N, CA, C and O atoms as a GROMACS GRO file, in nm:
protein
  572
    1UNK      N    1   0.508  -0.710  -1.968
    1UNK     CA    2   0.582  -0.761  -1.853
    1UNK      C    3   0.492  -0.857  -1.774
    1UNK      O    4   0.381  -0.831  -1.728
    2UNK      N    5   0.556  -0.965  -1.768
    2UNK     CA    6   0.464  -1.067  -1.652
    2UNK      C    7   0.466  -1.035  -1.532
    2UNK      O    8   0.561  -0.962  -1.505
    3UNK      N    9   0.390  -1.064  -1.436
    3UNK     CA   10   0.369  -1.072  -1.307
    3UNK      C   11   0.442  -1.079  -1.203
    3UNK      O   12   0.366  -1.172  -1.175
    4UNK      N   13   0.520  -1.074  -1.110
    4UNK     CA   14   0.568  -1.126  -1.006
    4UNK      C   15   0.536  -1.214  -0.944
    4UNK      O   16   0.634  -1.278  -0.905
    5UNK      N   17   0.446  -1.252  -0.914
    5UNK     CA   18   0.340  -1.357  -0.881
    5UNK      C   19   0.235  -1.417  -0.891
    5UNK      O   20   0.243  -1.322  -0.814
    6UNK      N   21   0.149  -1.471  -0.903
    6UNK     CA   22   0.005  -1.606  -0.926
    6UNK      C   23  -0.059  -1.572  -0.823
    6UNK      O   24  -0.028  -1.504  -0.725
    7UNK      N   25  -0.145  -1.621  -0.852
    7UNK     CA   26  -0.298  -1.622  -0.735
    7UNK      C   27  -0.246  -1.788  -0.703
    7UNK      O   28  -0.191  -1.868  -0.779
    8UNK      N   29  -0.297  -1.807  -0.526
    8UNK     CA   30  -0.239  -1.927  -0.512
    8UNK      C   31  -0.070  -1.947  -0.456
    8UNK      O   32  -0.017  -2.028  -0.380
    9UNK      N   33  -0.032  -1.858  -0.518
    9UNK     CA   34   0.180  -1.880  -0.479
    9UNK      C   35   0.152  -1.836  -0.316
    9UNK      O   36   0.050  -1.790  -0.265
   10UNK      N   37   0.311  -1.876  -0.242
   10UNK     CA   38   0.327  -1.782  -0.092
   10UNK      C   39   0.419  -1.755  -0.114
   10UNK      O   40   0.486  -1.792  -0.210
   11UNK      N   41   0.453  -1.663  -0.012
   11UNK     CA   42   0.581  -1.578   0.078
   11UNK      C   43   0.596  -1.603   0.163
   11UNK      O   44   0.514  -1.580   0.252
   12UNK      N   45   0.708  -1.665   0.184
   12UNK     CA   46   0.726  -1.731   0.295
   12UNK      C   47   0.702  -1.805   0.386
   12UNK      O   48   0.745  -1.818   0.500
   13UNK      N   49   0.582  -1.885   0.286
   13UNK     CA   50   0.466  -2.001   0.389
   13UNK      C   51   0.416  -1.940   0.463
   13UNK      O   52   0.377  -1.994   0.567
   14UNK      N   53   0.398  -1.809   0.441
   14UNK     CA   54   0.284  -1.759   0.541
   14UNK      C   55   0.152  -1.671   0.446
   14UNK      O   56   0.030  -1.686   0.451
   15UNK      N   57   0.225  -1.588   0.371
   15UNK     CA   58   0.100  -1.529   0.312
   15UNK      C   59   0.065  -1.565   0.173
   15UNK      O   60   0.152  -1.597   0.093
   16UNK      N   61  -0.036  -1.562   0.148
   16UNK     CA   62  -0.089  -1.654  -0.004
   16UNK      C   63  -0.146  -1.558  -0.084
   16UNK      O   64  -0.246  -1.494  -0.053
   17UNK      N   65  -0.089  -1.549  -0.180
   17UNK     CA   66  -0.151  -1.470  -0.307
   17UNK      C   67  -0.311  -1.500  -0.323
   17UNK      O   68  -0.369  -1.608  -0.331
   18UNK      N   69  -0.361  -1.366  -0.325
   18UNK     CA   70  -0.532  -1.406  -0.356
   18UNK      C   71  -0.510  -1.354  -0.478
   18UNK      O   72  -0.510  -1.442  -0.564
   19UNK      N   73  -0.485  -1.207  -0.535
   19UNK     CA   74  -0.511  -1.139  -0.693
   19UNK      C   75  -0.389  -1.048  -0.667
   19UNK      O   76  -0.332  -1.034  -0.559
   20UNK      N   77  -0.360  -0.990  -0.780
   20UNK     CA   78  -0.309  -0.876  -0.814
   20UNK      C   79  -0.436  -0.771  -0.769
   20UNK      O   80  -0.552  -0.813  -0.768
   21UNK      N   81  -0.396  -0.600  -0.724
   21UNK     CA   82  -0.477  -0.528  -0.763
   21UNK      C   83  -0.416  -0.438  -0.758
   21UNK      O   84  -0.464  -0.338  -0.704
   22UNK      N   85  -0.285  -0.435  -0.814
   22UNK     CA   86  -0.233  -0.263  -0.823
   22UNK      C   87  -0.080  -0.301  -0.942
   22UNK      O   88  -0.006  -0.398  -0.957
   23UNK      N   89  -0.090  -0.201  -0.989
   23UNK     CA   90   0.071  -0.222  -1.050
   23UNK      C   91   0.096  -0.081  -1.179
   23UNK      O   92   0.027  -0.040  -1.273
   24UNK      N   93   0.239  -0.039  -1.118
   24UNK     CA   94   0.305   0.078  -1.253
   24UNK      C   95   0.467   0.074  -1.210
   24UNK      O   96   0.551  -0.015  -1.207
   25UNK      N   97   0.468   0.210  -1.179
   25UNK     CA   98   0.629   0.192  -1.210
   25UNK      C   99   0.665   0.182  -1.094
   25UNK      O  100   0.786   0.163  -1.080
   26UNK      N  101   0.601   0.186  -0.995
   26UNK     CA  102   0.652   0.141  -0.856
   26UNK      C  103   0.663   0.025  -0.807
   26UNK      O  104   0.711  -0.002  -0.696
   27UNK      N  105   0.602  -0.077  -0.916
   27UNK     CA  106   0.611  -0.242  -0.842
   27UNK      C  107   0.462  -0.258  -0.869
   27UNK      O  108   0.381  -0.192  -0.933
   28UNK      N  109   0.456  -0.378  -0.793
   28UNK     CA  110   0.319  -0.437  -0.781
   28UNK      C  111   0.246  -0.461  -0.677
   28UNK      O  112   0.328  -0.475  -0.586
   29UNK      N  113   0.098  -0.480  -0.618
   29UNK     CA  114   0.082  -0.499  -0.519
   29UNK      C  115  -0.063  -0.612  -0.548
   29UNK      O  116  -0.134  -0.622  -0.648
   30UNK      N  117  -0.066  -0.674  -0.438
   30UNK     CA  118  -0.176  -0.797  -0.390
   30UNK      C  119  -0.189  -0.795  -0.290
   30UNK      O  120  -0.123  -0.767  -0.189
   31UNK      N  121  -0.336  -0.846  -0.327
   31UNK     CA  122  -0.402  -0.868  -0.221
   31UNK      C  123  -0.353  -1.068  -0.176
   31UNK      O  124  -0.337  -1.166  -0.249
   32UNK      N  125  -0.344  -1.053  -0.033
   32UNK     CA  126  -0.269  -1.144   0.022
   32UNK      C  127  -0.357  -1.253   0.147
   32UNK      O  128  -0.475  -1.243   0.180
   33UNK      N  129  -0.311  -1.298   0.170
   33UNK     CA  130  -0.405  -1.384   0.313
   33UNK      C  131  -0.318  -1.438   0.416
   33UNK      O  132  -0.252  -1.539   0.391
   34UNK      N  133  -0.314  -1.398   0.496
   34UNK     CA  134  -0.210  -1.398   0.626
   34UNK      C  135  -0.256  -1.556   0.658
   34UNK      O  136  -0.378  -1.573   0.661
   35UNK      N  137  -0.183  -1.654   0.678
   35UNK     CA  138  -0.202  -1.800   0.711
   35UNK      C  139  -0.232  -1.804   0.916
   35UNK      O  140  -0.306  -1.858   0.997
   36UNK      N  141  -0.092  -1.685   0.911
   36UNK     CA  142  -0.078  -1.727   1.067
   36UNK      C  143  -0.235  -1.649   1.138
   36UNK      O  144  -0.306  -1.705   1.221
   37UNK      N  145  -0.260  -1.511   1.081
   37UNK     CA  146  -0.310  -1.388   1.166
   37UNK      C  147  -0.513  -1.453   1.083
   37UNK      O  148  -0.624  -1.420   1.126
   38UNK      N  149  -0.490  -1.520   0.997
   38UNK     CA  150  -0.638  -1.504   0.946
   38UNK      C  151  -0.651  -1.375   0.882
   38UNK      O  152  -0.759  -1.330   0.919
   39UNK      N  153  -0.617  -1.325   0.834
   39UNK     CA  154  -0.627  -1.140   0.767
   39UNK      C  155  -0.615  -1.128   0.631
   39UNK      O  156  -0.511  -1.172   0.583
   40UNK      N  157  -0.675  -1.092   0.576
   40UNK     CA  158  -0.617  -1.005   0.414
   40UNK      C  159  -0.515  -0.919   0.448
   40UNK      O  160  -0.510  -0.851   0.551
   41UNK      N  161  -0.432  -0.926   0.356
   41UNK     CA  162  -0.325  -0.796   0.370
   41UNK      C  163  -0.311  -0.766   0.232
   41UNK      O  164  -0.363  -0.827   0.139
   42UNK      N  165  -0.211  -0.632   0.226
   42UNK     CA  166  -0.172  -0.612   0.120
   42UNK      C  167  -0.023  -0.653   0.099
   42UNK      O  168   0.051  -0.664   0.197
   43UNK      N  169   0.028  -0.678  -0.039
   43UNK     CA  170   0.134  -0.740  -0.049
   43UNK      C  171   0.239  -0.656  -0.110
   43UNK      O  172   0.265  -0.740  -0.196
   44UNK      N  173   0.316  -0.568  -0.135
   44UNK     CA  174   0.387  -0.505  -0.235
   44UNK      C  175   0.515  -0.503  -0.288
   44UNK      O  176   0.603  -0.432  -0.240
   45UNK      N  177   0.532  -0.579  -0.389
   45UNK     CA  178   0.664  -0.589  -0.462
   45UNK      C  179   0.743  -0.513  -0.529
   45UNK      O  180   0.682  -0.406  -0.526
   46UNK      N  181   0.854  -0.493  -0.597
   46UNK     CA  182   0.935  -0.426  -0.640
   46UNK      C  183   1.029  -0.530  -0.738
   46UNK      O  184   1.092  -0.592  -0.652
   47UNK      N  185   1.060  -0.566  -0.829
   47UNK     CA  186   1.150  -0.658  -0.888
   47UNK      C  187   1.298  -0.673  -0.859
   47UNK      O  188   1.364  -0.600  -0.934
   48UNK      N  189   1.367  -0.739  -0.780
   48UNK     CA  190   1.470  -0.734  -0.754
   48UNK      C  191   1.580  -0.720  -0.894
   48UNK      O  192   1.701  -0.736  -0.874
   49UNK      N  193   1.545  -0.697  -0.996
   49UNK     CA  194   1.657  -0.618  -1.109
   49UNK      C  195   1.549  -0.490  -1.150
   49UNK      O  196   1.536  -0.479  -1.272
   50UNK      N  197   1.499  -0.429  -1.099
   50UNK     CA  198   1.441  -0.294  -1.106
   50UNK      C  199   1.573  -0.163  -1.089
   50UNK      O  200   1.588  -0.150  -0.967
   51UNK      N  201   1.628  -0.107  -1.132
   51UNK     CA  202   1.745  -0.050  -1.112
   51UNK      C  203   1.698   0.076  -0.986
   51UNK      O  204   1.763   0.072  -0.882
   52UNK      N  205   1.630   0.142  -0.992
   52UNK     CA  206   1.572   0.220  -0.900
   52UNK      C  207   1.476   0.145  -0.769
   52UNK      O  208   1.355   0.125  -0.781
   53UNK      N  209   1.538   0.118  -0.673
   53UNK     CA  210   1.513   0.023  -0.542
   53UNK      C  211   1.441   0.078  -0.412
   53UNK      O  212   1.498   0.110  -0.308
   54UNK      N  213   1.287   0.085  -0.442
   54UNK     CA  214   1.268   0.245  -0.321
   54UNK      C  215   1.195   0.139  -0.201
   54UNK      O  216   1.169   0.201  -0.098
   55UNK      N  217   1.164   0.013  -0.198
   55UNK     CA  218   1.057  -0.039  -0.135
   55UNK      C  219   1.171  -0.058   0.008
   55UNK      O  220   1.102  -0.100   0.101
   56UNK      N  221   1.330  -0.040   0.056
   56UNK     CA  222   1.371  -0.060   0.124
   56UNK      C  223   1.301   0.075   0.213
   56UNK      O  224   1.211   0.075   0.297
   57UNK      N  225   1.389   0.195   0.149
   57UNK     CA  226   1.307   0.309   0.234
   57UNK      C  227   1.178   0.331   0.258
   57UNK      O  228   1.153   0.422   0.337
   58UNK      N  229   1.079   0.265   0.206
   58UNK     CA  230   0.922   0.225   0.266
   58UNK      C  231   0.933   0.174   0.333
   58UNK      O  232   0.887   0.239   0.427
   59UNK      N  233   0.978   0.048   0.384
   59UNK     CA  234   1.007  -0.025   0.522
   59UNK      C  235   1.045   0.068   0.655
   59UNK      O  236   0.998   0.082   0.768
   60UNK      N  237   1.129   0.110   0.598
   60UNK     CA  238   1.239   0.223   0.703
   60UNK      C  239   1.088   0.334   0.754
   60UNK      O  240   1.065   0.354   0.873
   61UNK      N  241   1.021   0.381   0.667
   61UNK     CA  242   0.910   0.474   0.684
   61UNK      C  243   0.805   0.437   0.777
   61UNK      O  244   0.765   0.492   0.880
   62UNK      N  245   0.759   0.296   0.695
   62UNK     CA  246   0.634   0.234   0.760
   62UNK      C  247   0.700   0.209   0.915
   62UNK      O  248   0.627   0.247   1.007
   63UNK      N  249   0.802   0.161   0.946
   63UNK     CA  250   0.783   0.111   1.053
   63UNK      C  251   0.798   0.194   1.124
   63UNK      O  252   0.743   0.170   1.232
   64UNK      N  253   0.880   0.348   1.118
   64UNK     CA  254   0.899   0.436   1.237
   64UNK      C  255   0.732   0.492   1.207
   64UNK      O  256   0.702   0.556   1.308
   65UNK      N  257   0.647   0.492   1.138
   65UNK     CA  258   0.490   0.545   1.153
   65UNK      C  259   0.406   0.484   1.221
   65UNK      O  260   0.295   0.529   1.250
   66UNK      N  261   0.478   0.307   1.272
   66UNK     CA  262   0.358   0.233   1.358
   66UNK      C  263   0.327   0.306   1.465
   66UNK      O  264   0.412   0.360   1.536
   67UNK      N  265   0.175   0.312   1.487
   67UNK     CA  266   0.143   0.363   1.627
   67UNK      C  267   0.022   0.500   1.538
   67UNK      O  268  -0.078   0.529   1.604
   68UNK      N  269   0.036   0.551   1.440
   68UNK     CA  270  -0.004   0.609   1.374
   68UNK      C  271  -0.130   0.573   1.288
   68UNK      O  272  -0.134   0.507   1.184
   69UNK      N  273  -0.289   0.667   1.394
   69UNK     CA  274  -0.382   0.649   1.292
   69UNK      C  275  -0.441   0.611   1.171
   69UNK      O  276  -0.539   0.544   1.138
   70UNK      N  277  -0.359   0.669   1.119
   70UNK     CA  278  -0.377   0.727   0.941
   70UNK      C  279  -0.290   0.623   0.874
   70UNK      O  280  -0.301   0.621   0.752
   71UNK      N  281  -0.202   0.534   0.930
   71UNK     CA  282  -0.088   0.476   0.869
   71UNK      C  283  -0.090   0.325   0.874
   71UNK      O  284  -0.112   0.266   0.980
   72UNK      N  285  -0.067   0.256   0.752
   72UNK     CA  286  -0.142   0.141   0.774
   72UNK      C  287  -0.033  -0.010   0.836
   72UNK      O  288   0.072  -0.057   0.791
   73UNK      N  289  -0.108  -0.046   0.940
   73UNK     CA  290   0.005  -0.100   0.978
   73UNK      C  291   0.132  -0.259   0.926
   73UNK      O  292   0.100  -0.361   0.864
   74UNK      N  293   0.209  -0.238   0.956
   74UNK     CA  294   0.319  -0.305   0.881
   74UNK      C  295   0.348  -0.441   0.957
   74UNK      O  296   0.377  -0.451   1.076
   75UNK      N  297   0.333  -0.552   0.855
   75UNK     CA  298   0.378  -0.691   0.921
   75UNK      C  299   0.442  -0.774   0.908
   75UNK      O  300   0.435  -0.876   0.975
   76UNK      N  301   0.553  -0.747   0.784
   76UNK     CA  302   0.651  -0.803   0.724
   76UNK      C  303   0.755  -0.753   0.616
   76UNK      O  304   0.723  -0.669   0.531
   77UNK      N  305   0.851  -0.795   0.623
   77UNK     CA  306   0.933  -0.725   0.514
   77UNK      C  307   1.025  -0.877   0.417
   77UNK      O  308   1.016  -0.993   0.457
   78UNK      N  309   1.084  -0.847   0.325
   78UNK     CA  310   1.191  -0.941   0.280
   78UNK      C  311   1.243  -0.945   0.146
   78UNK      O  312   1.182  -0.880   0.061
   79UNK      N  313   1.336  -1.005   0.117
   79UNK     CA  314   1.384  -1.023  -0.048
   79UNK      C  315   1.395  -1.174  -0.113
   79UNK      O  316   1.405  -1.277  -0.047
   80UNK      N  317   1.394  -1.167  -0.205
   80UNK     CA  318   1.447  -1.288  -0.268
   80UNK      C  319   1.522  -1.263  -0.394
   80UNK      O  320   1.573  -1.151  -0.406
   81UNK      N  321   1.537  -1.344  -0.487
   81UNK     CA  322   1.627  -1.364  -0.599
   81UNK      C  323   1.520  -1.239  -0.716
   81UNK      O  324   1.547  -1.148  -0.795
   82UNK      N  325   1.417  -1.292  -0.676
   82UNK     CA  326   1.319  -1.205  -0.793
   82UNK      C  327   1.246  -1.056  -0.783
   82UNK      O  328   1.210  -0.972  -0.866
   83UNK      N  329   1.243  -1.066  -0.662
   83UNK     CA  330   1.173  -0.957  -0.561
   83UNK      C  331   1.173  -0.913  -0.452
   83UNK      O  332   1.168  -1.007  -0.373
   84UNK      N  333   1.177  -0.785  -0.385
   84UNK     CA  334   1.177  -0.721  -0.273
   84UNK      C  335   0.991  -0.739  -0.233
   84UNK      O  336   0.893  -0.750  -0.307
   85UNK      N  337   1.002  -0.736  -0.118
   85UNK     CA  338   0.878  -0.746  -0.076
   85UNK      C  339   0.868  -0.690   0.077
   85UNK      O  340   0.945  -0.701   0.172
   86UNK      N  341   0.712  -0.609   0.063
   86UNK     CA  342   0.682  -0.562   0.234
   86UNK      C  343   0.492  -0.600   0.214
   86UNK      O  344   0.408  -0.584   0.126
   87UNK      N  345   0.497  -0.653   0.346
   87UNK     CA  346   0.315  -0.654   0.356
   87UNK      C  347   0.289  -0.636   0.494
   87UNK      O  348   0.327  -0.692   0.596
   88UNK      N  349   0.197  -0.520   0.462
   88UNK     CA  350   0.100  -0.434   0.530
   88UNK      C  351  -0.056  -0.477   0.571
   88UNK      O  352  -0.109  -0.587   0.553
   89UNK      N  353  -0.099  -0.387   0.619
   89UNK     CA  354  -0.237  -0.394   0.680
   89UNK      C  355  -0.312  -0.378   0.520
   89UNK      O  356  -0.286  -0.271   0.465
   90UNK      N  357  -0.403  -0.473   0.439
   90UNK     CA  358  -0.498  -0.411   0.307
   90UNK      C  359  -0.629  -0.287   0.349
   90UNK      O  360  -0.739  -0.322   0.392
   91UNK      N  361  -0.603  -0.184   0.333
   91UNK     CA  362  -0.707  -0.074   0.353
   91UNK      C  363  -0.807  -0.092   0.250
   91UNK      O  364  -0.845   0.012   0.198
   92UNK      N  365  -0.852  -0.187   0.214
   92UNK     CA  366  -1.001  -0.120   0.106
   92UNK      C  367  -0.944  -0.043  -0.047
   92UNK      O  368  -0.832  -0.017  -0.089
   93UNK      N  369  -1.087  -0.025  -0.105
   93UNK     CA  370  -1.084  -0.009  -0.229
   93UNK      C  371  -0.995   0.156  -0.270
   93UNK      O  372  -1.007   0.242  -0.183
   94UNK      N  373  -0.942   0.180  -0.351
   94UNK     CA  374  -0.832   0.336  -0.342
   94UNK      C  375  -0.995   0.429  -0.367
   94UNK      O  376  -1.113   0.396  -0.383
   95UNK      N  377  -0.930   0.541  -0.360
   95UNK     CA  378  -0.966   0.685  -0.355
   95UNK      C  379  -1.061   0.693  -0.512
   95UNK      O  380  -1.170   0.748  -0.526
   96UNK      N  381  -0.997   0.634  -0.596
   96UNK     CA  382  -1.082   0.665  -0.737
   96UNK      C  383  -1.161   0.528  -0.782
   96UNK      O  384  -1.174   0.505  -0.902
   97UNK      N  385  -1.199   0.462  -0.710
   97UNK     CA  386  -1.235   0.351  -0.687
   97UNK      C  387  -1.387   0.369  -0.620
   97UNK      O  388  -1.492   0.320  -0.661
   98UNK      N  389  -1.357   0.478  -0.477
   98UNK     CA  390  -1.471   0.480  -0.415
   98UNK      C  391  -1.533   0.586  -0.481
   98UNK      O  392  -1.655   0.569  -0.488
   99UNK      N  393  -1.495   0.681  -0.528
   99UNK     CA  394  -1.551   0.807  -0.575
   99UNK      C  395  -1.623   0.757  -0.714
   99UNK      O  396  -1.711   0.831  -0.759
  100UNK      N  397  -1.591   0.638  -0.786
  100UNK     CA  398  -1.699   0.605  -0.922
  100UNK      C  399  -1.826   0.537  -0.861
  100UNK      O  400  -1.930   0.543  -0.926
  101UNK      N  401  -1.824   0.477  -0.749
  101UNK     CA  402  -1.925   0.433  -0.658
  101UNK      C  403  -2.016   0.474  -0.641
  101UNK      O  404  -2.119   0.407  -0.639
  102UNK      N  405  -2.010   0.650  -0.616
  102UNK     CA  406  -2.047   0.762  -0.576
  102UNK      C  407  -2.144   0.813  -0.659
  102UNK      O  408  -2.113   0.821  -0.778
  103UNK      N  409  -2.303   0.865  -0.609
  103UNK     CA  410  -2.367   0.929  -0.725
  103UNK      C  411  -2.289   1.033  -0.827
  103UNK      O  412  -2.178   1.068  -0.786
  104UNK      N  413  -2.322   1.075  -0.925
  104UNK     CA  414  -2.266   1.116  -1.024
  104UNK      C  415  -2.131   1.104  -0.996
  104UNK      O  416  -2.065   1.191  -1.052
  105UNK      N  417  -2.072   1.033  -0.933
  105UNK     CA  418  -1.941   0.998  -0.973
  105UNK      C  419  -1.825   1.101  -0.870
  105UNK      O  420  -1.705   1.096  -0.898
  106UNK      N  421  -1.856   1.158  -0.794
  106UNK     CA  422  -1.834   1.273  -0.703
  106UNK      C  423  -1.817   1.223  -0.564
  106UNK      O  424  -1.873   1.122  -0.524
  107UNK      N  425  -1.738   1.298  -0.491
  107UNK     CA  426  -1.764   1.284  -0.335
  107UNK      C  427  -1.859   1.394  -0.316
  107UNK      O  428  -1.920   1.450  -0.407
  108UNK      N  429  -1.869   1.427  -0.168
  108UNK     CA  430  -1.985   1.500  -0.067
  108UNK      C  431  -1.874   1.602  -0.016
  108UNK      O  432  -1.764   1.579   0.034
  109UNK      N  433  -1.930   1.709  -0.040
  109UNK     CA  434  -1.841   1.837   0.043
  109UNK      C  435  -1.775   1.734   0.198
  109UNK      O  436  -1.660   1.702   0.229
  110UNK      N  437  -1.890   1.711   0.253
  110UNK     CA  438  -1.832   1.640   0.406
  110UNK      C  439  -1.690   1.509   0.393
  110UNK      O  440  -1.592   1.479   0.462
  111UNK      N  441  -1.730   1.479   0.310
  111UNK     CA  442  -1.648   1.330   0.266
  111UNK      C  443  -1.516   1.402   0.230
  111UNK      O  444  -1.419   1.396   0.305
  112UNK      N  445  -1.512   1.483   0.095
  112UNK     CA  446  -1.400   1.552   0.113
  112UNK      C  447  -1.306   1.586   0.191
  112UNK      O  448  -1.187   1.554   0.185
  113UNK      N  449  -1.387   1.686   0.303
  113UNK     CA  450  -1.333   1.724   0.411
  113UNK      C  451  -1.254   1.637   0.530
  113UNK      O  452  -1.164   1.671   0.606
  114UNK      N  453  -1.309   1.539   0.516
  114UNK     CA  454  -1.239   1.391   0.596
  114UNK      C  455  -1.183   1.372   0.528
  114UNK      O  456  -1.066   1.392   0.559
  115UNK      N  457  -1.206   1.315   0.368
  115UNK     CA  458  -1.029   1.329   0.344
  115UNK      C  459  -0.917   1.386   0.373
  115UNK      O  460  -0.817   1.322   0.406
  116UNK      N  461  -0.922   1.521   0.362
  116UNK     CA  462  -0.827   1.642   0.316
  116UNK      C  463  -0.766   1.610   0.516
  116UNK      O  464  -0.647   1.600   0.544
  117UNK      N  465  -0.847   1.603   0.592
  117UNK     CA  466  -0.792   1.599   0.712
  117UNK      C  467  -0.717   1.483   0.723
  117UNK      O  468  -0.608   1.493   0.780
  118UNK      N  469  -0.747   1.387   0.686
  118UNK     CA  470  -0.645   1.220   0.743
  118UNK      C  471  -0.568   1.207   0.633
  118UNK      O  472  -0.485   1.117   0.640
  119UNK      N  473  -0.571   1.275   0.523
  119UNK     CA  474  -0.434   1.298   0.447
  119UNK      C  475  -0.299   1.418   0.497
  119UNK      O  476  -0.176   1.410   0.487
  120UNK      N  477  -0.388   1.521   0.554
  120UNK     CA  478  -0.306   1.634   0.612
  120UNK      C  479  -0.251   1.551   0.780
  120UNK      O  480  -0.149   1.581   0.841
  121UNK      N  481  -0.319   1.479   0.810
  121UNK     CA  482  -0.262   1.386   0.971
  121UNK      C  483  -0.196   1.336   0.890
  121UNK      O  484  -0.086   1.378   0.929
  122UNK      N  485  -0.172   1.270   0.793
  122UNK     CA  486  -0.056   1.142   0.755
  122UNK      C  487   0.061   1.235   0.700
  122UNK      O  488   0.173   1.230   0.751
  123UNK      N  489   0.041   1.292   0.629
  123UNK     CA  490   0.176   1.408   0.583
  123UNK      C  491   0.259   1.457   0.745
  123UNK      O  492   0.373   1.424   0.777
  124UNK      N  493   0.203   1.508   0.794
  124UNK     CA  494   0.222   1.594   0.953
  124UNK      C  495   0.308   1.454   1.023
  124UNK      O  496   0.422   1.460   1.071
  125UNK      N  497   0.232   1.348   1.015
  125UNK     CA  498   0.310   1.210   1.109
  125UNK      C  499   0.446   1.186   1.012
  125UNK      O  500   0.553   1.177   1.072
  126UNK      N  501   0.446   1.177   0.876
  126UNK     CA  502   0.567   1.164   0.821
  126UNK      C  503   0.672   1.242   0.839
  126UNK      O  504   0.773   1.174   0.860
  127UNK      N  505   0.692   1.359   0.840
  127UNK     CA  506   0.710   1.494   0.859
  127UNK      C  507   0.763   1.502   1.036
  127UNK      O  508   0.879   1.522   1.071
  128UNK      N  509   0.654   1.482   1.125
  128UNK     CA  510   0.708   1.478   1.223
  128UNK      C  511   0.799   1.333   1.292
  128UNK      O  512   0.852   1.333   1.403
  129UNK      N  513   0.798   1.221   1.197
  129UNK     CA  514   0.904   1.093   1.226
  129UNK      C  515   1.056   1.141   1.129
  129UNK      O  516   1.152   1.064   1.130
  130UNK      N  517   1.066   1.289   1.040
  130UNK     CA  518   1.166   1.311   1.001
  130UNK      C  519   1.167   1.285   0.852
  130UNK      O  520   1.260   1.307   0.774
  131UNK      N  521   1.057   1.238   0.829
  131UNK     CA  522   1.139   1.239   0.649
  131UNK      C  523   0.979   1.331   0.588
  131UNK      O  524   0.870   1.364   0.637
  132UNK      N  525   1.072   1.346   0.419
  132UNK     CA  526   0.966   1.494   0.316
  132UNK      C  527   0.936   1.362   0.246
  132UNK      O  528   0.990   1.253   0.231
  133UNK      N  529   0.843   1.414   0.217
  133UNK     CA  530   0.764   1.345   0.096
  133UNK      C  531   0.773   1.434  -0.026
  133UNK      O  532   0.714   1.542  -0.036
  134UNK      N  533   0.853   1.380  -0.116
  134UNK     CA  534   0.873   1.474  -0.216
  134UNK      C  535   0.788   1.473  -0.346
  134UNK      O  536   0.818   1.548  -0.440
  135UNK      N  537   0.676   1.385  -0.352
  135UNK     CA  538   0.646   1.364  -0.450
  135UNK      C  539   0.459   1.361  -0.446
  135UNK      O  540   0.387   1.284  -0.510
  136UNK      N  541   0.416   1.473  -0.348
  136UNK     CA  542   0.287   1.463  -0.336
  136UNK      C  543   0.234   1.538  -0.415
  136UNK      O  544   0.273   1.653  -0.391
  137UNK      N  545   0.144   1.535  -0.522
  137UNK     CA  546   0.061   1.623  -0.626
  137UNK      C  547  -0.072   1.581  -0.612
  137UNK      O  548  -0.136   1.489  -0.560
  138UNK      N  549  -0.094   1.703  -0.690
  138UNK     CA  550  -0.249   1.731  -0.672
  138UNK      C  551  -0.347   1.646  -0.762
  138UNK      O  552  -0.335   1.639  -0.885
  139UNK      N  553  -0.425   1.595  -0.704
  139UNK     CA  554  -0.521   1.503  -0.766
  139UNK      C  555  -0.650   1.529  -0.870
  139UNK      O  556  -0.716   1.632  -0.858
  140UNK      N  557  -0.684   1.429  -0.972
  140UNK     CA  558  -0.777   1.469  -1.086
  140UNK      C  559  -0.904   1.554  -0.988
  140UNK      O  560  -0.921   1.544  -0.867
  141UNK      N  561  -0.973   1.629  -1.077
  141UNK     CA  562  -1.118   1.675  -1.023
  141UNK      C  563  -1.187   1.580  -1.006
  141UNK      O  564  -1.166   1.467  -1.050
  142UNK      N  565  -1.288   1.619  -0.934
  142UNK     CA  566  -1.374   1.533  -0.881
  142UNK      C  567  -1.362   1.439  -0.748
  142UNK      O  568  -1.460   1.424  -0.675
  143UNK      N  569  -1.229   1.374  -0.720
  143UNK     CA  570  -1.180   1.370  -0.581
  143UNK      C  571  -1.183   1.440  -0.454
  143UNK      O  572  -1.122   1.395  -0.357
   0.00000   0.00000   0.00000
């Protein structure tokens, strides 16, 4: 399957494709460059003939979570002929990303523990704006 987008393309004359750095069955995501704000963001697509359409109710999510620590904040939404699209605040490298970084490949009891807490704040903020997250599982060892 090709791409949704190029390094180089925009959205909407405002944000500019820098790379791809994410993609499965949920869509795709890039890293982006805000024209107006000066910012990296993240970019995340969905294929507008994808038969299963979830990136609307992410919008609906992200935005009742603004104001929220743990939650990254939201600065655009939209569609076109090819693709649904929302872009967010870019948080840094993922979770299994930083942990190969890591001597032997591991987090730190302490590091852990900050995880497990600003993941348990972000569940609790979803939860308390009204919607389940139905699809949270437990992660490989070593995380």
């Amino acid at each position: 399957m090709t791409d949704l987008l190029s390094p180089g393309e925009f959205i909407k004359q405002r944000w500019k494709v820098i790379r791809k750095i994410g993609g499965g069955g949920f869509g795709e995501i890039y890293e982006g460059f805000d024209q107006e704000t000066e910012d990296n963001v993240a970019i995340k697509l969905e294929s507008a003939s994808q038969p299963k359409q979830v990136l609307k109710m992410e919008v609906a999510v992200l935005k009742k979570l603004q104001g929220c620590n743990t939650i990254c904040k939201f600065f655009g939404c939209g569609r076109n002929d090819n693709y649904n699209y929302i872009v967010m605040s870019l948080q840094g490298n993922n979770l299994a990303q930083l942990r190969r970084e890591q001597p032997r490949a591991i987090f730190s009891h302490g590091t852990l523990l900050r995880l497990a807490y600003q993941i348990l704040q972000s569940i609790e903020a979803i939860h308390a704006a009204g919607f389940l997250h139905r699809d949270i599982k437990p992660v490989s060892s070593g995380i």
